[in-house]
């Protein structure tokens, strides 16, 4: 019994020591070079099966564990770990561990997709330097990484669906911004996808939904920056075409911003307008504008162009009223004159009462300030 106890103690010491050694080897990238050598040839240390089991467990724990639960100081992301192993010529010879690598990579494949935020510049640079697409493990990794959407062709008959697809492509490309800035096997395809999307959309203005216009008004500069970051690999003719395409997109965005600003001003002005002032179409515009996400911007803009043009003629008056809207005194003055004029039988022209009230209120306000 005493001997058995001593043997158990010795085995526990060996297990503890082995665990500590493997943990030290996994501490950082420099140390892991030696750990990877053990994966390829564990007999360098011992042929003991217990050590092999511990080594196998360390591999599964290191590659398979979630970052937030990782016990290792060098807490790399999953994509970084995968690429680190693939960049090692020694690991490519560690055939005993390839099946386990494939099993873990298949299980966590979503984390390898290009638009995953876990990718780093170093990962992409290492792919450029070391990738060998004809090798099974690299081919497997590339297959999981490649979630690049297909190019979308214009289809005016399916405006809503097509516009949504364009939005999704733009969003995808923005999530892949790191891949645009670093040379890699993926960069040409990403650049082609984004370039094709911009060029196609610029030629078909009717495909701009309100939602797409909103998205581009917030993100067009970032999209432009992606194209610029990749333009060094494109021909001068395609680069010129892309600049023209982005300029066309920007023209639509500026139109949308002006249209949107007009609606916002009109909405803010409602408290200063009487019912007779607003044409029926503009009443609908204010009430329905929040429900237009999927409608064609061009069609909506054209439908309200005439009435918004009339409203635009009063821009200077509107801007002055909105600048003074926080003034209690001004609002009291405005309210008094509104009560006076809304009972008058004035010509039924849009904003006729508004202009009368504005003239009187401004005169009274100027006098009040003196």
Short mmCIF file of C-alpha atoms in Angstrom, two decimals:
data_model
loop_
_atom_site.label_atom_id
_atom_site.label_comp_id
_atom_site.label_asym_id
_atom_site.label_seq_id
_atom_site.Cartn_x
_atom_site.Cartn_y
_atom_site.Cartn_z
CA UNK A 1 0.00 0.00 0.00
CA UNK A 2 2.85 2.33 0.81
CA UNK A 3 4.38 1.69 -2.60
CA UNK A 4 1.03 2.26 -4.31
CA UNK A 5 0.67 5.54 -2.48
CA UNK A 6 4.16 6.61 -3.52
CA UNK A 7 3.39 5.68 -7.14
CA UNK A 8 0.18 7.72 -7.06
CA UNK A 9 2.03 10.69 -5.61
CA UNK A 10 4.68 10.42 -8.31
CA UNK A 11 2.04 10.21 -11.03
CA UNK A 12 0.24 13.24 -9.65
CA UNK A 13 3.51 15.14 -9.62
CA UNK A 14 4.15 14.13 -13.24
CA UNK A 15 0.66 15.23 -14.27
CA UNK A 16 1.02 18.55 -12.47
CA UNK A 17 4.46 19.16 -13.92
CA UNK A 18 3.31 18.19 -17.43
CA UNK A 19 0.35 20.56 -17.19
CA UNK A 20 2.61 23.40 -16.06
CA UNK A 21 5.10 22.75 -18.86
CA UNK A 22 2.40 22.69 -21.54
CA UNK A 23 0.80 25.82 -20.13
CA UNK A 24 4.17 27.57 -20.25
CA UNK A 25 4.65 26.49 -23.86
CA UNK A 26 1.24 27.93 -24.75
CA UNK A 27 1.95 31.22 -23.02
CA UNK A 28 2.94 33.16 -26.14
CA UNK A 29 3.70 32.74 -29.82
CA UNK A 30 7.44 32.30 -29.31
CA UNK A 31 6.92 29.46 -26.84
CA UNK A 32 4.24 27.88 -29.00
CA UNK A 33 6.83 27.16 -31.68
CA UNK A 34 8.16 24.45 -29.36
CA UNK A 35 4.65 23.28 -28.48
CA UNK A 36 3.86 22.86 -32.18
CA UNK A 37 7.05 20.85 -32.59
CA UNK A 38 5.72 18.48 -29.94
CA UNK A 39 2.46 18.13 -31.87
CA UNK A 40 4.45 17.02 -34.87
CA UNK A 41 6.79 14.73 -32.90
CA UNK A 42 5.73 14.14 -29.26
CA UNK A 43 8.42 11.49 -28.90
CA UNK A 44 10.95 14.32 -28.60
CA UNK A 45 10.13 14.36 -24.90
CA UNK A 46 8.68 10.94 -24.19
CA UNK A 47 6.78 8.10 -25.72
CA UNK A 48 4.60 7.85 -22.63
CA UNK A 49 0.90 7.68 -23.52
CA UNK A 50 -0.04 9.87 -20.57
CA UNK A 51 2.00 12.74 -21.98
CA UNK A 52 0.35 12.29 -25.38
CA UNK A 53 -3.07 12.55 -23.74
CA UNK A 54 -2.09 15.76 -21.97
CA UNK A 55 -0.67 17.16 -25.20
CA UNK A 56 -3.85 16.32 -27.07
CA UNK A 57 -5.94 17.93 -24.34
CA UNK A 58 -3.81 21.08 -24.47
CA UNK A 59 -4.42 21.28 -28.23
CA UNK A 60 -8.19 20.93 -27.87
CA UNK A 61 -8.32 23.39 -24.99
CA UNK A 62 -6.17 26.02 -26.67
CA UNK A 63 -7.79 25.91 -30.11
CA UNK A 64 -11.30 25.05 -28.99
CA UNK A 65 -11.82 27.25 -25.94
CA UNK A 66 -13.73 30.52 -26.17
CA UNK A 67 -11.57 33.58 -25.61
CA UNK A 68 -13.54 34.72 -22.58
CA UNK A 69 -12.93 31.36 -20.89
CA UNK A 70 -9.32 31.00 -21.96
CA UNK A 71 -6.78 30.32 -19.19
CA UNK A 72 -3.88 31.41 -21.41
CA UNK A 73 -2.16 34.77 -21.05
CA UNK A 74 -1.76 35.14 -24.80
CA UNK A 75 -5.50 35.26 -25.37
CA UNK A 76 -5.65 35.24 -29.17
CA UNK A 77 -8.89 35.16 -31.11
CA UNK A 78 -9.95 31.96 -32.81
CA UNK A 79 -9.07 33.19 -36.34
CA UNK A 80 -5.60 34.16 -35.11
CA UNK A 81 -5.05 30.70 -33.62
CA UNK A 82 -6.18 28.99 -36.81
CA UNK A 83 -3.89 31.10 -38.98
CA UNK A 84 -0.97 30.73 -36.58
CA UNK A 85 -1.14 26.96 -36.93
CA UNK A 86 -1.55 27.08 -40.70
CA UNK A 87 1.46 29.38 -41.03
CA UNK A 88 3.61 26.78 -39.29
CA UNK A 89 5.25 24.36 -41.71
CA UNK A 90 5.79 22.10 -38.72
CA UNK A 91 2.08 21.93 -37.92
CA UNK A 92 1.31 21.13 -41.55
CA UNK A 93 3.34 17.98 -40.95
CA UNK A 94 1.61 17.19 -37.64
CA UNK A 95 -0.80 14.78 -39.33
CA UNK A 96 -2.03 13.33 -36.03
CA UNK A 97 -3.68 16.64 -35.17
CA UNK A 98 -5.18 17.56 -38.54
CA UNK A 99 -8.44 15.71 -37.94
CA UNK A 100 -8.91 17.48 -34.60
CA UNK A 101 -8.05 20.83 -36.21
CA UNK A 102 -10.70 20.19 -38.89
CA UNK A 103 -13.27 19.15 -36.29
CA UNK A 104 -12.79 22.32 -34.24
CA UNK A 105 -12.64 24.57 -37.31
CA UNK A 106 -15.86 23.06 -38.67
CA UNK A 107 -17.56 23.59 -35.32
CA UNK A 108 -16.48 27.24 -35.08
CA UNK A 109 -16.61 28.00 -38.79
CA UNK A 110 -18.76 31.14 -38.39
CA UNK A 111 -15.90 32.81 -36.55
CA UNK A 112 -13.71 32.47 -39.64
CA UNK A 113 -16.04 34.35 -41.96
CA UNK A 114 -14.51 37.45 -43.48
CA UNK A 115 -16.96 39.86 -41.88
CA UNK A 116 -16.19 38.63 -38.38
CA UNK A 117 -14.77 41.50 -36.32
CA UNK A 118 -12.18 39.21 -34.70
CA UNK A 119 -9.79 39.30 -37.65
CA UNK A 120 -6.62 41.36 -37.20
CA UNK A 121 -4.22 43.04 -39.60
CA UNK A 122 -1.53 40.52 -38.64
CA UNK A 123 -3.84 37.63 -39.50
CA UNK A 124 -4.46 38.99 -42.98
CA UNK A 125 -0.79 39.76 -43.57
CA UNK A 126 0.11 36.22 -42.51
CA UNK A 127 -2.44 34.80 -44.93
CA UNK A 128 -0.84 36.82 -47.72
CA UNK A 129 2.63 35.56 -46.80
CA UNK A 130 1.97 31.91 -46.03
CA UNK A 131 -1.31 30.80 -47.60
CA UNK A 132 -1.14 27.74 -49.84
CA UNK A 133 -4.60 27.24 -51.26
CA UNK A 134 -3.72 23.83 -52.68
CA UNK A 135 -3.12 22.34 -49.23
CA UNK A 136 -6.09 20.65 -47.57
CA UNK A 137 -6.06 22.65 -44.33
CA UNK A 138 -5.68 26.01 -46.07
CA UNK A 139 -8.38 25.04 -48.54
CA UNK A 140 -10.68 24.15 -45.63
CA UNK A 141 -9.98 27.48 -43.92
CA UNK A 142 -10.59 29.46 -47.10
CA UNK A 143 -13.89 27.68 -47.64
CA UNK A 144 -15.10 28.76 -44.19
CA UNK A 145 -13.75 32.29 -44.61
CA UNK A 146 -15.45 32.84 -47.94
CA UNK A 147 -18.91 34.18 -47.22
CA UNK A 148 -18.63 36.92 -49.87
CA UNK A 149 -22.14 37.63 -51.26
CA UNK A 150 -22.91 37.25 -54.93
CA UNK A 151 -23.10 40.37 -57.06
CA UNK A 152 -26.60 41.80 -57.46
CA UNK A 153 -27.96 42.86 -60.82
CA UNK A 154 -30.47 45.68 -61.20
CA UNK A 155 -34.13 44.73 -61.28
CA UNK A 156 -36.53 47.67 -61.28
CA UNK A 157 -39.50 45.29 -61.08
CA UNK A 158 -38.25 44.12 -57.69
CA UNK A 159 -37.10 47.49 -56.40
CA UNK A 160 -37.65 46.77 -52.70
CA UNK A 161 -35.84 43.42 -52.73
CA UNK A 162 -33.00 44.66 -54.93
CA UNK A 163 -32.48 47.77 -52.82
CA UNK A 164 -32.32 45.65 -49.66
CA UNK A 165 -29.72 43.40 -51.29
CA UNK A 166 -27.59 46.41 -52.19
CA UNK A 167 -27.81 47.59 -48.57
CA UNK A 168 -26.73 44.19 -47.29
CA UNK A 169 -23.72 44.17 -49.61
CA UNK A 170 -22.66 47.63 -48.47
CA UNK A 171 -23.03 46.59 -44.82
CA UNK A 172 -21.05 43.42 -45.46
CA UNK A 173 -18.22 45.32 -47.14
CA UNK A 174 -18.02 47.78 -44.26
CA UNK A 175 -17.70 44.88 -41.83
CA UNK A 176 -14.85 43.62 -44.02
CA UNK A 177 -13.06 46.97 -44.03
CA UNK A 178 -9.83 45.42 -42.71
CA UNK A 179 -9.70 43.06 -45.69
CA UNK A 180 -9.97 46.00 -48.09
CA UNK A 181 -6.94 47.68 -46.53
CA UNK A 182 -4.63 44.66 -46.61
CA UNK A 183 -3.51 42.68 -49.60
CA UNK A 184 -4.80 39.11 -49.53
CA UNK A 185 -6.33 36.51 -51.85
CA UNK A 186 -9.75 37.87 -50.81
CA UNK A 187 -9.13 41.55 -51.56
CA UNK A 188 -9.69 41.51 -55.36
CA UNK A 189 -13.08 39.80 -54.99
CA UNK A 190 -14.20 42.19 -52.27
CA UNK A 191 -13.12 45.17 -54.33
CA UNK A 192 -14.91 43.77 -57.38
CA UNK A 193 -18.10 43.21 -55.38
CA UNK A 194 -18.17 46.73 -53.96
CA UNK A 195 -17.19 48.32 -57.26
CA UNK A 196 -19.88 46.42 -59.15
CA UNK A 197 -22.49 47.38 -56.56
CA UNK A 198 -21.63 51.08 -56.73
CA UNK A 199 -21.49 51.10 -60.53
CA UNK A 200 -24.77 49.21 -60.96
CA UNK A 201 -26.62 51.34 -58.44
CA UNK A 202 -25.31 54.60 -59.92
CA UNK A 203 -26.89 53.68 -63.27
CA UNK A 204 -30.31 52.90 -61.82
CA UNK A 205 -31.54 55.75 -59.67
CA UNK A 206 -34.96 54.16 -59.31
CA UNK A 207 -33.43 51.41 -57.15
CA UNK A 208 -32.73 53.81 -54.28
CA UNK A 209 -35.21 53.08 -51.52
CA UNK A 210 -35.63 55.60 -48.71
CA UNK A 211 -33.88 53.12 -46.40
CA UNK A 212 -30.91 52.80 -48.77
CA UNK A 213 -30.67 56.59 -49.02
CA UNK A 214 -30.58 56.84 -45.23
CA UNK A 215 -27.86 54.22 -45.07
CA UNK A 216 -25.74 55.89 -47.74
CA UNK A 217 -26.15 59.32 -46.20
CA UNK A 218 -24.41 57.94 -43.10
CA UNK A 219 -21.91 55.61 -44.76
CA UNK A 220 -21.03 56.78 -48.28
CA UNK A 221 -17.76 58.35 -47.14
CA UNK A 222 -16.71 55.07 -45.51
CA UNK A 223 -17.61 53.20 -48.70
CA UNK A 224 -15.55 55.66 -50.71
CA UNK A 225 -12.62 55.09 -48.34
CA UNK A 226 -12.83 51.33 -48.90
CA UNK A 227 -12.62 51.81 -52.64
CA UNK A 228 -9.68 54.19 -52.30
CA UNK A 229 -7.84 51.75 -50.04
CA UNK A 230 -8.11 49.05 -52.72
CA UNK A 231 -7.77 51.20 -55.83
CA UNK A 232 -4.03 50.64 -56.14
CA UNK A 233 -4.76 47.17 -57.48
CA UNK A 234 -7.26 48.39 -60.09
CA UNK A 235 -6.69 49.85 -63.53
CA UNK A 236 -6.90 53.60 -64.09
CA UNK A 237 -10.01 53.20 -66.27
CA UNK A 238 -11.91 51.21 -63.64
CA UNK A 239 -10.74 53.65 -60.97
CA UNK A 240 -12.14 56.56 -62.98
CA UNK A 241 -15.43 54.74 -63.47
CA UNK A 242 -15.67 54.07 -59.75
CA UNK A 243 -15.06 57.72 -58.91
CA UNK A 244 -17.86 58.67 -61.28
CA UNK A 245 -20.13 56.04 -59.74
CA UNK A 246 -19.49 57.25 -56.20
CA UNK A 247 -20.07 60.83 -57.36
CA UNK A 248 -23.44 59.75 -58.81
CA UNK A 249 -24.35 58.06 -55.54
CA UNK A 250 -23.38 61.19 -53.68
CA UNK A 251 -25.66 63.29 -55.90
CA UNK A 252 -28.62 61.11 -54.94
CA UNK A 253 -27.62 61.25 -51.28
CA UNK A 254 -27.49 65.06 -51.38
CA UNK A 255 -30.94 65.13 -53.00
CA UNK A 256 -32.22 62.84 -50.27
CA UNK A 257 -30.71 65.00 -47.53
CA UNK A 258 -32.39 68.11 -48.93
CA UNK A 259 -35.68 66.23 -49.23
CA UNK A 260 -35.34 64.89 -45.68
CA UNK A 261 -34.46 68.33 -44.30
CA UNK A 262 -37.56 69.78 -45.97
CA UNK A 263 -39.73 67.14 -44.30
CA UNK A 264 -38.12 67.79 -40.93
CA UNK A 265 -38.69 71.53 -41.27
CA UNK A 266 -42.28 70.93 -42.28
CA UNK A 267 -42.80 68.64 -39.29
CA UNK A 268 -41.29 71.22 -36.93
CA UNK A 269 -43.47 73.94 -38.44
CA UNK A 270 -46.77 72.16 -37.86
CA UNK A 271 -47.44 74.05 -34.64
CA UNK A 272 -47.12 77.34 -36.56
CA UNK A 273 -49.39 76.38 -39.45
CA UNK A 274 -53.16 76.37 -39.59
CA UNK A 275 -55.03 73.66 -41.41
CA UNK A 276 -55.77 75.85 -44.43
CA UNK A 277 -52.07 76.48 -45.03
CA UNK A 278 -51.11 72.90 -45.79
CA UNK A 279 -52.01 71.27 -49.11
CA UNK A 280 -53.53 67.82 -48.65
CA UNK A 281 -50.46 66.17 -50.15
CA UNK A 282 -48.15 67.77 -47.57
CA UNK A 283 -50.41 66.63 -44.76
CA UNK A 284 -50.01 63.09 -46.06
CA UNK A 285 -46.27 63.68 -46.40
CA UNK A 286 -45.91 64.56 -42.72
CA UNK A 287 -48.13 61.72 -41.55
CA UNK A 288 -46.77 58.97 -43.78
CA UNK A 289 -43.07 59.81 -44.14
CA UNK A 290 -42.00 57.48 -41.34
CA UNK A 291 -43.52 54.51 -43.20
CA UNK A 292 -41.65 54.93 -46.48
CA UNK A 293 -38.55 52.90 -45.73
CA UNK A 294 -38.95 50.58 -48.70
CA UNK A 295 -40.45 52.98 -51.23
CA UNK A 296 -38.49 54.38 -54.15
CA UNK A 297 -36.95 57.72 -53.22
CA UNK A 298 -37.19 58.96 -56.81
CA UNK A 299 -40.92 58.26 -56.97
CA UNK A 300 -41.63 59.78 -53.56
CA UNK A 301 -39.57 62.87 -54.34
CA UNK A 302 -41.34 63.34 -57.68
CA UNK A 303 -44.78 62.93 -56.11
CA UNK A 304 -44.19 65.73 -53.59
CA UNK A 305 -41.87 67.88 -55.69
CA UNK A 306 -44.43 70.58 -56.55
CA UNK A 307 -45.78 71.11 -53.03
CA UNK A 308 -42.35 70.99 -51.41
CA UNK A 309 -41.26 73.55 -53.98
CA UNK A 310 -44.01 75.87 -52.74
CA UNK A 311 -42.92 75.27 -49.15
CA UNK A 312 -39.30 76.00 -50.12
CA UNK A 313 -40.29 79.51 -51.27
CA UNK A 314 -40.97 80.33 -47.62
CA UNK A 315 -37.62 79.00 -46.44
CA UNK A 316 -36.30 82.26 -44.99
CA UNK A 317 -39.51 82.84 -43.02
CA UNK A 318 -39.54 79.24 -41.81
CA UNK A 319 -35.92 79.38 -40.66
CA UNK A 320 -36.51 82.55 -38.67
CA UNK A 321 -39.56 81.05 -36.97
CA UNK A 322 -37.64 77.89 -36.08
CA UNK A 323 -34.77 79.93 -34.66
CA UNK A 324 -37.24 81.67 -32.35
CA UNK A 325 -39.32 78.64 -31.42
CA UNK A 326 -37.80 78.47 -27.93
CA UNK A 327 -38.92 82.01 -27.14
CA UNK A 328 -42.09 82.13 -25.02
CA UNK A 329 -42.65 85.77 -25.97
CA UNK A 330 -42.40 85.06 -29.69
CA UNK A 331 -44.76 82.10 -29.42
CA UNK A 332 -47.29 84.25 -27.57
CA UNK A 333 -47.08 86.89 -30.29
CA UNK A 334 -47.45 84.23 -32.98
CA UNK A 335 -50.44 82.66 -31.24
CA UNK A 336 -52.26 85.99 -31.00
CA UNK A 337 -51.89 86.74 -34.70
CA UNK A 338 -52.78 83.17 -35.66
CA UNK A 339 -56.07 83.50 -33.76
CA UNK A 340 -56.69 86.76 -35.60
CA UNK A 341 -56.04 85.53 -39.14
CA UNK A 342 -57.33 81.98 -39.11
CA UNK A 343 -60.90 83.33 -39.06
CA UNK A 344 -60.26 85.56 -42.08
CA UNK A 345 -61.50 84.47 -45.48
CA UNK A 346 -58.18 84.69 -47.27
CA UNK A 347 -57.48 83.26 -50.73
CA UNK A 348 -57.06 79.52 -50.41
CA UNK A 349 -53.41 79.52 -51.37
CA UNK A 350 -50.90 77.34 -49.49
CA UNK A 351 -49.19 79.16 -46.62
CA UNK A 352 -51.17 82.37 -47.18
CA UNK A 353 -52.18 82.64 -43.51
CA UNK A 354 -48.67 81.68 -42.44
CA UNK A 355 -47.17 84.59 -44.37
CA UNK A 356 -49.68 87.08 -42.96
CA UNK A 357 -49.04 85.87 -39.42
CA UNK A 358 -45.30 85.90 -40.05
CA UNK A 359 -45.27 89.51 -41.25
CA UNK A 360 -47.31 90.73 -38.29
CA UNK A 361 -45.43 88.61 -35.75
CA UNK A 362 -42.02 89.68 -37.03
CA UNK A 363 -43.03 93.34 -36.89
CA UNK A 364 -44.31 92.93 -33.34
CA UNK A 365 -41.23 90.89 -32.35
CA UNK A 366 -38.86 93.53 -33.70
CA UNK A 367 -40.79 96.18 -31.78
CA UNK A 368 -40.72 94.00 -28.64
CA UNK A 369 -36.94 93.63 -28.86
CA UNK A 370 -36.47 97.39 -29.12
#
